[in-house]
Amino acid sequence: MSAAFFSSFFKQLAGAALCSALLAGCGHALPQVPGFDAATWRADPYACKNQRRAAVPALTKAKEQLYEARADDVNALLGPPDEEELRAGTEKVYYYYLEPGSQCDAGHARSGAACISLRFGPLGTVTEVLTDPLSSK
């Protein structure tokens, strides 16, 4: 093999390593959210125990902190999503229910109950946060 081949190969390898390092650095870790009880939130999947409702004001107040957060950090804070929707390319949306609804029935069918949705862009960071209003109970 020629020296030119090795030179070209190592340039491509260095470029790929730099690109990987830059992409890995995208986004940010989530700070603690004041007044948000993450353990109680995660212990109430699909919001069927109606314990997430109390955490909604603190989470809504801090929703700006969710922007640019990485999916792993969102999972660490909120737990796995109740529902996940894959979009075109590498985009995805996480849904977390905020109150009980038909999602609590067997099979966890999609529900019209209030939820928070987090949209992740192609870099794997949150690009949009939407919160449905809670029903008055």
PDB file of N, CA and C in Angstrom, residues 36-47 51-53 55-56 59 77-80 82 96-98 116:
ATOM      1  N   PHE A  36     -39.337  19.908  41.458  1.00  0.00           N
ATOM      2  CA  PHE A  36     -39.771  18.774  40.655  1.00  0.00           C
ATOM      3  C   PHE A  36     -39.295  17.487  41.298  1.00  0.00           C
ATOM      4  N   ASP A  37     -40.227  16.603  41.640  1.00  0.00           N
ATOM      5  CA  ASP A  37     -39.908  15.320  42.255  1.00  0.00           C
ATOM      6  C   ASP A  37     -39.800  14.258  41.165  1.00  0.00           C
ATOM      7  N   ALA A  38     -38.591  14.084  40.646  1.00  0.00           N
ATOM      8  CA  ALA A  38     -38.361  13.166  39.529  1.00  0.00           C
ATOM      9  C   ALA A  38     -38.674  11.722  39.904  1.00  0.00           C
ATOM     10  N   ALA A  39     -38.379  11.331  41.142  1.00  0.00           N
ATOM     11  CA  ALA A  39     -38.626   9.945  41.556  1.00  0.00           C
ATOM     12  C   ALA A  39     -40.129   9.628  41.528  1.00  0.00           C
ATOM     13  N   THR A  40     -40.942  10.545  42.029  1.00  0.00           N
ATOM     14  CA  THR A  40     -42.392  10.346  42.016  1.00  0.00           C
ATOM     15  C   THR A  40     -42.909  10.325  40.584  1.00  0.00           C
ATOM     16  N   TRP A  41     -42.385  11.210  39.740  1.00  0.00           N
ATOM     17  CA  TRP A  41     -42.768  11.253  38.322  1.00  0.00           C
ATOM     18  C   TRP A  41     -42.488   9.907  37.654  1.00  0.00           C
ATOM     19  N   ARG A  42     -41.266   9.410  37.826  1.00  0.00           N
ATOM     20  CA  ARG A  42     -40.873   8.158  37.168  1.00  0.00           C
ATOM     21  C   ARG A  42     -41.637   6.963  37.719  1.00  0.00           C
ATOM     22  N   ALA A  43     -42.099   7.039  38.967  1.00  0.00           N
ATOM     23  CA  ALA A  43     -42.838   5.934  39.593  1.00  0.00           C
ATOM     24  C   ALA A  43     -44.306   5.897  39.161  1.00  0.00           C
ATOM     25  N   ASP A  44     -44.716   6.850  38.317  1.00  0.00           N
ATOM     26  CA  ASP A  44     -46.110   6.927  37.870  1.00  0.00           C
ATOM     27  C   ASP A  44     -46.193   6.841  36.343  1.00  0.00           C
ATOM     28  N   PRO A  45     -45.797   5.695  35.758  1.00  0.00           N
ATOM     29  CA  PRO A  45     -45.863   5.588  34.298  1.00  0.00           C
ATOM     30  C   PRO A  45     -47.291   5.752  33.791  1.00  0.00           C
ATOM     31  N   TYR A  46     -47.417   6.428  32.674  1.00  0.00           N
ATOM     32  CA  TYR A  46     -48.698   6.720  32.040  1.00  0.00           C
ATOM     33  C   TYR A  46     -49.599   7.600  32.917  1.00  0.00           C
ATOM     34  N   ALA A  47     -49.082   8.115  34.027  1.00  0.00           N
ATOM     35  CA  ALA A  47     -49.819   9.003  34.946  1.00  0.00           C
ATOM     36  C   ALA A  47     -51.073   8.339  35.510  1.00  0.00           C
ATOM     37  N   GLN A  51     -50.148  10.968  40.087  1.00  0.00           N
ATOM     38  CA  GLN A  51     -49.133  11.629  40.904  1.00  0.00           C
ATOM     39  C   GLN A  51     -48.333  12.658  40.110  1.00  0.00           C
ATOM     40  N   ARG A  52     -48.370  12.573  38.798  1.00  0.00           N
ATOM     41  CA  ARG A  52     -47.612  13.518  37.973  1.00  0.00           C
ATOM     42  C   ARG A  52     -48.231  14.917  37.992  1.00  0.00           C
ATOM     43  N   ARG A  53     -49.520  14.988  38.202  1.00  0.00           N
ATOM     44  CA  ARG A  53     -50.235  16.271  38.179  1.00  0.00           C
ATOM     45  C   ARG A  53     -49.563  17.301  39.096  1.00  0.00           C
ATOM     46  N   ALA A  55     -46.497  17.580  39.851  1.00  0.00           N
ATOM     47  CA  ALA A  55     -45.176  17.980  39.345  1.00  0.00           C
ATOM     48  C   ALA A  55     -45.263  18.874  38.111  1.00  0.00           C
ATOM     49  N   VAL A  56     -46.430  18.977  37.519  1.00  0.00           N
ATOM     50  CA  VAL A  56     -46.576  19.719  36.268  1.00  0.00           C
ATOM     51  C   VAL A  56     -46.187  21.201  36.401  1.00  0.00           C
ATOM     52  N   LEU A  59     -42.372  21.526  36.370  1.00  0.00           N
ATOM     53  CA  LEU A  59     -41.817  21.124  35.082  1.00  0.00           C
ATOM     54  C   LEU A  59     -42.132  22.166  34.006  1.00  0.00           C
ATOM     55  N   LEU A  77     -34.028  12.137  33.739  1.00  0.00           N
ATOM     56  CA  LEU A  77     -34.904  12.993  34.547  1.00  0.00           C
ATOM     57  C   LEU A  77     -36.335  12.456  34.603  1.00  0.00           C
ATOM     58  N   LEU A  78     -36.910  12.159  33.434  1.00  0.00           N
ATOM     59  CA  LEU A  78     -38.332  11.813  33.352  1.00  0.00           C
ATOM     60  C   LEU A  78     -38.608  10.318  33.216  1.00  0.00           C
ATOM     61  N   GLY A  79     -37.580   9.526  33.013  1.00  0.00           N
ATOM     62  CA  GLY A  79     -37.780   8.109  32.776  1.00  0.00           C
ATOM     63  C   GLY A  79     -38.097   7.867  31.311  1.00  0.00           C
ATOM     64  N   PRO A  80     -38.284   6.612  30.937  1.00  0.00           N
ATOM     65  CA  PRO A  80     -38.615   6.326  29.539  1.00  0.00           C
ATOM     66  C   PRO A  80     -39.961   6.948  29.180  1.00  0.00           C
ATOM     67  N   ASP A  82     -43.744   7.537  27.881  1.00  0.00           N
ATOM     68  CA  ASP A  82     -44.938   6.690  27.842  1.00  0.00           C
ATOM     69  C   ASP A  82     -45.210   6.241  26.411  1.00  0.00           C
ATOM     70  N   TYR A  96     -45.190  12.099  27.464  1.00  0.00           N
ATOM     71  CA  TYR A  96     -45.371  11.736  28.869  1.00  0.00           C
ATOM     72  C   TYR A  96     -46.758  12.227  29.279  1.00  0.00           C
ATOM     73  N   TYR A  97     -47.603  11.297  29.706  1.00  0.00           N
ATOM     74  CA  TYR A  97     -48.940  11.684  30.149  1.00  0.00           C
ATOM     75  C   TYR A  97     -48.864  12.425  31.477  1.00  0.00           C
ATOM     76  N   LEU A  98     -49.795  13.359  31.656  1.00  0.00           N
ATOM     77  CA  LEU A  98     -49.824  14.189  32.860  1.00  0.00           C
ATOM     78  C   LEU A  98     -50.966  13.836  33.789  1.00  0.00           C
ATOM     79  N   ILE A 116     -47.177  15.985  27.998  1.00  0.00           N
ATOM     80  CA  ILE A 116     -46.094  16.858  27.575  1.00  0.00           C
ATOM     81  C   ILE A 116     -45.376  16.113  26.455  1.00  0.00           C
TER      82      ILE A 116
END
